[in-house]
Short mmCIF file of C-alpha atoms in Angstrom, two decimals:
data_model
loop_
_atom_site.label_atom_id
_atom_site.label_comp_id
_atom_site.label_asym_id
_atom_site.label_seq_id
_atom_site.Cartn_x
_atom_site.Cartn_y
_atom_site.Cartn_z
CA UNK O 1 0.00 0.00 0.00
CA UNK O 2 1.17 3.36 -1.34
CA UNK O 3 1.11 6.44 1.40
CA UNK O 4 0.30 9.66 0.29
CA UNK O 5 1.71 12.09 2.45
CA UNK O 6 1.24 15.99 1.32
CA UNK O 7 3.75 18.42 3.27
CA UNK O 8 3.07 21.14 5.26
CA UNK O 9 2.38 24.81 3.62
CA UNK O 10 3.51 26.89 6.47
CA UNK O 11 7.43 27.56 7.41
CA UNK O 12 8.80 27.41 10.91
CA UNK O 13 9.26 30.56 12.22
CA UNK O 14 13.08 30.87 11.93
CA UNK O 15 12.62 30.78 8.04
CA UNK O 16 10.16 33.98 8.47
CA UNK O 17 10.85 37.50 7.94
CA UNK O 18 8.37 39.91 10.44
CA UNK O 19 7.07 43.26 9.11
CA UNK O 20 6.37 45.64 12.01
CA UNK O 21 5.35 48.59 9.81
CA UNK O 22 4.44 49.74 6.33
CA UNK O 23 5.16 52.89 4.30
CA UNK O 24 3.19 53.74 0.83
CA UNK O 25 4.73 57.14 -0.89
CA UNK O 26 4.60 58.33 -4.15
CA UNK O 27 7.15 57.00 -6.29
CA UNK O 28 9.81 60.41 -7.52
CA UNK O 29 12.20 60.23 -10.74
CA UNK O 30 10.20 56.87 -11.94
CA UNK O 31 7.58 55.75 -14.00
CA UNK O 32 6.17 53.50 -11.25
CA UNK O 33 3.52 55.05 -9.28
CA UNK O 34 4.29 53.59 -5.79
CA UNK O 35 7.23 53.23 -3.99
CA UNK O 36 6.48 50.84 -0.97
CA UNK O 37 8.52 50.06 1.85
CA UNK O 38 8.67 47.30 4.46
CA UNK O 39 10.42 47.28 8.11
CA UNK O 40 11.30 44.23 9.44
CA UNK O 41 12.62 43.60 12.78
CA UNK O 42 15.82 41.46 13.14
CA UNK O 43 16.02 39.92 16.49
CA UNK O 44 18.80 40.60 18.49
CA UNK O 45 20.41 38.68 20.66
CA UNK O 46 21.10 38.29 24.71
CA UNK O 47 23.44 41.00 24.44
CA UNK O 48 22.11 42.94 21.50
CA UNK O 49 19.15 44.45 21.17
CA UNK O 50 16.87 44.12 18.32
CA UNK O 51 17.33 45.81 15.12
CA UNK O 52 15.58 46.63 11.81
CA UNK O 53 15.74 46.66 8.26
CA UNK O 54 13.59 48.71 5.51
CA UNK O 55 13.67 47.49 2.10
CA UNK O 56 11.87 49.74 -0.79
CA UNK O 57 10.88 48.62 -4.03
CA UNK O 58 8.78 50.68 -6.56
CA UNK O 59 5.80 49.36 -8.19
CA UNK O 60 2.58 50.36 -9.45
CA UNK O 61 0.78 47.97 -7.06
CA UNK O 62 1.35 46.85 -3.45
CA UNK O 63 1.33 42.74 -4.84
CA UNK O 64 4.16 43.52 -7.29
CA UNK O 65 6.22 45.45 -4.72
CA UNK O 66 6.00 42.89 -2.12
CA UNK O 67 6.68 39.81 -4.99
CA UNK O 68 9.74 41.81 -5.73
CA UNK O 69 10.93 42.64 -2.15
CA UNK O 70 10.59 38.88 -1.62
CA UNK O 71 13.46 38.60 -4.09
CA UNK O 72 15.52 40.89 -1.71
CA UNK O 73 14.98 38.89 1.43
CA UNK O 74 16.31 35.36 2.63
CA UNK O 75 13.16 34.60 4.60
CA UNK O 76 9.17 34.01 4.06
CA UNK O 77 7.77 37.78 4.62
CA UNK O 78 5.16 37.70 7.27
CA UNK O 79 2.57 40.58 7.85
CA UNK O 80 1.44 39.45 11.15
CA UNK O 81 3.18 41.81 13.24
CA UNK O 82 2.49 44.81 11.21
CA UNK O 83 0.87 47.56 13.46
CA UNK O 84 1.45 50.39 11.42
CA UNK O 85 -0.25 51.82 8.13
CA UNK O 86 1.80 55.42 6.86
CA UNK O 87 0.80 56.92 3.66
CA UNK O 88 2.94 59.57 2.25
CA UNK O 89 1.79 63.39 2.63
CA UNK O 90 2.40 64.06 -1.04
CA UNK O 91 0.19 60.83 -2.45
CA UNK O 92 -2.61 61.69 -0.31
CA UNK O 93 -2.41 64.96 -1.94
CA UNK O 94 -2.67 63.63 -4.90
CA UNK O 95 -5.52 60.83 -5.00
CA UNK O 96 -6.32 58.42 -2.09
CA UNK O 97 -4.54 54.95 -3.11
CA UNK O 98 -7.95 52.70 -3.58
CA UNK O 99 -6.44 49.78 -5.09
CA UNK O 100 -4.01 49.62 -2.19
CA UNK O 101 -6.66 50.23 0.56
CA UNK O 102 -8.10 46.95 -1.18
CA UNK O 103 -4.99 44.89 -1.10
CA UNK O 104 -4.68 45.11 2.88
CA UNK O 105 -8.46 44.45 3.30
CA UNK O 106 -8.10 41.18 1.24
CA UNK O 107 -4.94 40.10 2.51
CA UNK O 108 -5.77 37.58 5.36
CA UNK O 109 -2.61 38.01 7.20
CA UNK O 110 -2.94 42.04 7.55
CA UNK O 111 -4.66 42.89 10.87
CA UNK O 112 -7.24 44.90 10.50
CA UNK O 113 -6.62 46.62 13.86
CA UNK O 114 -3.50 47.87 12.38
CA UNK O 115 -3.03 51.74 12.94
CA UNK O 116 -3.28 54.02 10.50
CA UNK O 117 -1.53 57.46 9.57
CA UNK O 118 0.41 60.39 7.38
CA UNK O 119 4.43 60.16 7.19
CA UNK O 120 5.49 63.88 7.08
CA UNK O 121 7.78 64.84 4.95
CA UNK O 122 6.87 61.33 3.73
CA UNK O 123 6.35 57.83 4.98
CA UNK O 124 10.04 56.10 4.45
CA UNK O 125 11.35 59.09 6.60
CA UNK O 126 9.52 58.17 9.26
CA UNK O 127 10.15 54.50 9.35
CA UNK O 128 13.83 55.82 9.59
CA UNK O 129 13.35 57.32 12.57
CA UNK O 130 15.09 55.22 16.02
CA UNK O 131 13.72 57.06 18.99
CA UNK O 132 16.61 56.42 22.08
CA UNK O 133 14.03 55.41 24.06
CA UNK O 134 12.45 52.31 21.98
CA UNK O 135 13.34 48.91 22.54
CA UNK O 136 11.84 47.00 19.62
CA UNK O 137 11.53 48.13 16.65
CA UNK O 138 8.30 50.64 15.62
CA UNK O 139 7.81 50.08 19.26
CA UNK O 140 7.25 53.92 19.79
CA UNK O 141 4.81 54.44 17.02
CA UNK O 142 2.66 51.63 18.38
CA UNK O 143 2.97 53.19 22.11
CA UNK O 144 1.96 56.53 20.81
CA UNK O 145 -1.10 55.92 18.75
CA UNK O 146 -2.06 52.65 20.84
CA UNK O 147 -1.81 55.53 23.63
CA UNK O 148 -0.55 52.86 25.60
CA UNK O 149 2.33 54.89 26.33
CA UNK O 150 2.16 58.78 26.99
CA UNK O 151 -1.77 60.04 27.01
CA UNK O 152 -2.59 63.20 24.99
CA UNK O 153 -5.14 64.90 23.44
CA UNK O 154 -3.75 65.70 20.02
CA UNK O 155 -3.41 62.13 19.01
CA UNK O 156 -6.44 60.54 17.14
CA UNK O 157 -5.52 56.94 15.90
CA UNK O 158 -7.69 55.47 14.03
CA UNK O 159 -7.62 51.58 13.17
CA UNK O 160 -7.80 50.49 9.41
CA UNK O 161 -11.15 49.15 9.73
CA UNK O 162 -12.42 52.40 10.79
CA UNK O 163 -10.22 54.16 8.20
CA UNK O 164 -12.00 51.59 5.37
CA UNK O 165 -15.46 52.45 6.46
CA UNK O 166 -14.98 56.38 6.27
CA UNK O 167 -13.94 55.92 2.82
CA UNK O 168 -17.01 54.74 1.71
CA UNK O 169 -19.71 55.41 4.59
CA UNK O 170 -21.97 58.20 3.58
CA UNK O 171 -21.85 61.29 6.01
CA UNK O 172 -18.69 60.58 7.63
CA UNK O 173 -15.11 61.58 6.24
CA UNK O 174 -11.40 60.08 6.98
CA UNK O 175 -9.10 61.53 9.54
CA UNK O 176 -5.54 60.32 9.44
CA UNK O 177 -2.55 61.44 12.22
CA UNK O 178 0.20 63.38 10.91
CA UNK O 179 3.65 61.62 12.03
CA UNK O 180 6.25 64.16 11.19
CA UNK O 181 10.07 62.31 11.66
CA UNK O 182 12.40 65.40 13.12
CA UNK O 183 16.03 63.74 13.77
CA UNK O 184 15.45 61.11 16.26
CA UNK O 185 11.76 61.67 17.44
CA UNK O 186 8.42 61.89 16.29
CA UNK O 187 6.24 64.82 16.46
CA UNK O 188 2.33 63.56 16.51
CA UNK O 189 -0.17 66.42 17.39
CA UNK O 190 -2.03 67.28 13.67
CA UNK O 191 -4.52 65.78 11.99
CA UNK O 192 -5.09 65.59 8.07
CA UNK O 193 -8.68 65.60 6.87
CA UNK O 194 -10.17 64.01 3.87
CA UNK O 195 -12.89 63.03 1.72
CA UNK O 196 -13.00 60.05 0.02
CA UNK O 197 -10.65 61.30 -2.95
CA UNK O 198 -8.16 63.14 -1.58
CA UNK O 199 -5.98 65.28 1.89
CA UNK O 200 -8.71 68.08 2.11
CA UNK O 201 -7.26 69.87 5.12
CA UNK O 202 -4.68 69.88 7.87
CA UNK O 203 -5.62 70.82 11.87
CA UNK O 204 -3.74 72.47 13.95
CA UNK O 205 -2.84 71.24 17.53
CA UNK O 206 -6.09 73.12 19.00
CA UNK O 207 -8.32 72.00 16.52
CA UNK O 208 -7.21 68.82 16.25
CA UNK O 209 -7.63 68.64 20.23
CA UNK O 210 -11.58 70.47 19.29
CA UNK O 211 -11.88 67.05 17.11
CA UNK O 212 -10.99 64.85 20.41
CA UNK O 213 -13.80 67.10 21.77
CA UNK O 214 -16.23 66.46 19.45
CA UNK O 215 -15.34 62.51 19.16
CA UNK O 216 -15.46 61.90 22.80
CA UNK O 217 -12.12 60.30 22.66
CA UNK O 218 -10.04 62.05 25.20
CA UNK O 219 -11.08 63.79 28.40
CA UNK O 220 -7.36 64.54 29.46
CA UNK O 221 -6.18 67.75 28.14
CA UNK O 222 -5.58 71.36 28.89
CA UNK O 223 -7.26 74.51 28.43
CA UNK O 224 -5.87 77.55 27.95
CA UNK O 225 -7.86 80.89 28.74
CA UNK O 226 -6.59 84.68 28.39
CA UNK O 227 -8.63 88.03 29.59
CA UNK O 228 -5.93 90.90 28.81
CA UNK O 229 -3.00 90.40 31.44
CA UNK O 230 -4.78 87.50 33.24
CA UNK O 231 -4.18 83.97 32.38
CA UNK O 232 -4.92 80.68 33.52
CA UNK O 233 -4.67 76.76 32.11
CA UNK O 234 -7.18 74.14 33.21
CA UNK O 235 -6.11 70.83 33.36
CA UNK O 236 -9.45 68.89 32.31
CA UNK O 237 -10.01 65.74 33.52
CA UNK O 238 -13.23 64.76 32.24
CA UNK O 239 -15.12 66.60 28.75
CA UNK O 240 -18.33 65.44 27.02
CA UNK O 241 -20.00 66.44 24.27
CA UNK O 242 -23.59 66.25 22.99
CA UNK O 243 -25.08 67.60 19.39
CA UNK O 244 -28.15 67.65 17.54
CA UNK O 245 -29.29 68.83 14.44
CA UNK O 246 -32.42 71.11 14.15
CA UNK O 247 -33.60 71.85 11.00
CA UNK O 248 -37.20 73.46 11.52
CA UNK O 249 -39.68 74.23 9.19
CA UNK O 250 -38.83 77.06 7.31
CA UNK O 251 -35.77 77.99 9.01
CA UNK O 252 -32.19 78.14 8.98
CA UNK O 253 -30.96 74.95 9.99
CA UNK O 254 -27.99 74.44 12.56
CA UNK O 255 -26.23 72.29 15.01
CA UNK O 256 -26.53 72.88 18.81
CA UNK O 257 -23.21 71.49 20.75
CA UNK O 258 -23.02 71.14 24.09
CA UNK O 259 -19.39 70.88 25.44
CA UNK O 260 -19.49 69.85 29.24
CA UNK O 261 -15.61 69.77 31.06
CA UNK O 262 -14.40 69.49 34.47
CA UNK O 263 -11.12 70.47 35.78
CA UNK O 264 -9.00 72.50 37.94
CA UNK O 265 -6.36 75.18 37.52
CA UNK O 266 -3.16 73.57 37.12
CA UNK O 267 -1.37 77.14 36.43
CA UNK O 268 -1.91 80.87 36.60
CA UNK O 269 0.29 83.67 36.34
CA UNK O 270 -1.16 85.22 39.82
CA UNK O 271 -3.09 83.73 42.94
CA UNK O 272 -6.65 82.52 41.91
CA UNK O 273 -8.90 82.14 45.16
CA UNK O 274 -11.78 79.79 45.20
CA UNK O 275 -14.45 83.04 45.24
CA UNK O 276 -12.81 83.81 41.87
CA UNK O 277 -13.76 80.51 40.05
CA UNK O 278 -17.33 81.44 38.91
CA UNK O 279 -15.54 84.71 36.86
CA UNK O 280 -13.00 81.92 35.53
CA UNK O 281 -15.50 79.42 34.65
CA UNK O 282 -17.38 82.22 32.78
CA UNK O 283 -14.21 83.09 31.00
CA UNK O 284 -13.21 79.71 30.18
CA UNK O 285 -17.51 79.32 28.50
CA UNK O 286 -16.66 82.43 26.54
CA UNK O 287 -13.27 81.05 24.68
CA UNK O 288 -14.68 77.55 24.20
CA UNK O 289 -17.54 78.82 22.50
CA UNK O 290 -16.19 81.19 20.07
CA UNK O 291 -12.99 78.63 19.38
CA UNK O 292 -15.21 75.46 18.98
CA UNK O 293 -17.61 77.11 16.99
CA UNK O 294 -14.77 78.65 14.50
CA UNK O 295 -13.24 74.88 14.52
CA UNK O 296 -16.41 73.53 13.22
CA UNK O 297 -16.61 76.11 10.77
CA UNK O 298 -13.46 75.41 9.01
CA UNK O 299 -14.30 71.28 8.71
CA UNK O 300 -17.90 72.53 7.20
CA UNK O 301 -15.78 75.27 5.00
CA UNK O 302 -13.63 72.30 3.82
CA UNK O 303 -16.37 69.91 2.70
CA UNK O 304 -15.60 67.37 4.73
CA UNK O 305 -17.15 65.48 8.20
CA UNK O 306 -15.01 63.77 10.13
CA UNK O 307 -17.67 63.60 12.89
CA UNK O 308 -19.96 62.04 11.01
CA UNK O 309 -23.17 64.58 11.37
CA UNK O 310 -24.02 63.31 7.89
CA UNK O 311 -24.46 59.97 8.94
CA UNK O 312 -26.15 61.10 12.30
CA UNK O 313 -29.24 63.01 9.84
CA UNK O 314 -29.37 59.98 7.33
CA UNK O 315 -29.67 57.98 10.35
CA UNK O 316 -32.26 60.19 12.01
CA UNK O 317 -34.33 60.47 8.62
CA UNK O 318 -35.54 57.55 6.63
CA UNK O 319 -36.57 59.60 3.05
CA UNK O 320 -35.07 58.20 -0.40
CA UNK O 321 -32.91 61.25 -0.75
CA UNK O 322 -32.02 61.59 2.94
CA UNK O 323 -28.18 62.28 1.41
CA UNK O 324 -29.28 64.29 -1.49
CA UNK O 325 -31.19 66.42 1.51
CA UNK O 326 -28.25 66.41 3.85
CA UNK O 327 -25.90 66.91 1.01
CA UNK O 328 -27.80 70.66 0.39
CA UNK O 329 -28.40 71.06 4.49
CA UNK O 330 -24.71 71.11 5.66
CA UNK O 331 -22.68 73.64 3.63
CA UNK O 332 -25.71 76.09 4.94
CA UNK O 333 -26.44 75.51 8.28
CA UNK O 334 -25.12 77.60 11.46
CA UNK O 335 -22.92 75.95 14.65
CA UNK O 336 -24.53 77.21 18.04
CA UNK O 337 -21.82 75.90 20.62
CA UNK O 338 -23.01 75.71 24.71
CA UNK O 339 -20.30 75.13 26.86
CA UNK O 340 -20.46 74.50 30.81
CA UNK O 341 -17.06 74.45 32.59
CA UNK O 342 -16.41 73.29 35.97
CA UNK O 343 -13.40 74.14 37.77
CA UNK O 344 -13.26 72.00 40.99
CA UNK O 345 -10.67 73.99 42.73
CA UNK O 346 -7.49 76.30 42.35
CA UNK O 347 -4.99 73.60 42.23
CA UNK O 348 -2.75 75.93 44.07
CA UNK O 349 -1.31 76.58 47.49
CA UNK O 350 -2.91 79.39 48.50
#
């Protein structure tokens, strides 16, 4: 009797190759459209700590790149590990990469919880990057956008799967991270908005900290508030936000916000007694109005929605043309912004 005995389509993990991140810019000086690069982590060893290596290849598709890098590496390349999406600044300039946003939804061995984001001045650069204070490779990236590390407001990471949906949900927009390499550190506190063709907008560090408002995502932050000579920053430990959108009969239509924060003065530039607090708290109302409501302005200016009010009409109104409606509602309608700040105490040794 004859045995038939097929082999075994995986390799053992000492003939595998780990990516830990992924970089997608636009290919310069070629006729290829993509030039795609892949960090892997070499282990190190008791005494050596572990390493990396990026290897590039231009293509004009993710598949080909990869089949080609293969040629450049000794080992099976395994996606597993990778954590870490980048896209260029200048291609999402240009036109958002579709074909390549299909290639890691398809792929089977890309997690979709991956993290997403912009490499400023472009992706490669900031795969360079070794901060001192990593210990495995890409380690820092995945500490600062899985916030597992240092906690701030002016970092919104979104996973892929979230980044897939706001391509092609109606009413709500993608937001990408800016990761600008400078020397040996990252700098992560902007946002880049789009729609579902193209980098729209960039936020500042406020507004982008406004979005964290607006999302929910974040109640740690600081507020800063100035009357004339006077000046005090809030260190916020809790915010929440509430909307909805009014559109009555016959009149303009608009969005009421309320922004609810709690906090206490973590700095001043004289002595702030607790029968003071009410006039700060009324202070602190004033400038979150006026700078939340010029925030939301310039997303609406832009076109785009990365909060997703579109999909919060369509899914508050069940007409046939409930886009076409909210498509000629939103460009129009006014931002009325209600804030409520409580400062628990000074903070301060009085």
């Amino acid at each position: 009797m004859l045995l038939i005995l097929s082999g075994c389509g995986f390799k053992d993990i000492d003939k595998r190759i780990f990516v830990v991140s992924i970089g997608i810019d636009t290919a310069s000086n070629s006729q290829k459209k993509y030039d795609i690069s892949l960090k892997f982590v070499i282990p190190g060893t008791k005494n050596e700590p572990d390493d990396f290596l990026i290897v590039s290849e231009k293509a004009n598709s993710i598949s080909e790149a990869v089949r080609m890098i293969k040629t450049k590496v000794d080992k099976e390349i395994d996606f597993g590990h990778a954590k870490v999406i980048l896209f260029g600044q200048d291609l999402l300039r240009e036109k958002l990469p579709v074909e390549i946003n299909y290639w890691f939804a398809r792929r089977r061995d890309i997690q979709q919880i991956a993290w997403v984001g912009v490499g400023k001045p472009s992706a490669l650069d900031v795969l360079k990057v070794k901060p001192k204070s990593e210990q495995l490779p890409s380690n820092a990236l995945f500490l600062a956008l899985g916030k597992d590390g240092s906690e701030t407001p002016y970092i919104i990471p979104p996973f892929y799967y979230d980044f897939k949906k706001r391509l092609t949900e109606k009413g709500l927009d993608p937001m990408l991270p800016i990761i600008q390499a400078k020397e040996s550190l990252f700098t992560i506190n902007t946002m880049a908005l789009t729609n579902k063709k193209k980098m729209k907008t960039i936020l500042t560090s406020e507004e982008t900290k406004f979005l964290n408002y607006m999302l929910n995502k974040e109640g740690k932050s600081v507020l800063k508030v100035n009357k004339g000579k006077d000046m005090i920053i809030i260190e916020t430990q809790k915010v929440k936000t509430k909307y909805n959108i009014i559109t009555p009969p016959g009149k303009q239509p608009y969005i009421h916000v309320k922004l609810k924060v709690k906090g206490r003065i973590e700095e001043a530039i004289k002595a702030v007694h607790n029968e003071k607090l009410t006039h700060y708290e009324k202070e602190s109302e004033k400038m979150l109005n006026k700078r939340m409501k010029k925030f939301l302005e310039k997303v609406q200016k832009e076109g785009v929605d990365p909060i997703g009010f579109g999909m919060r009409y369509r899914s508050r109104h069940f007409n046939s043309n409930d886009w076409e409606e909210w498509q000629h509602i939103y460009p129009t309608l006014k931002f009325k912004v209600q804030s409520n700040v409580q400062i628990e105490d000074t903070g301060l040794i009085e």
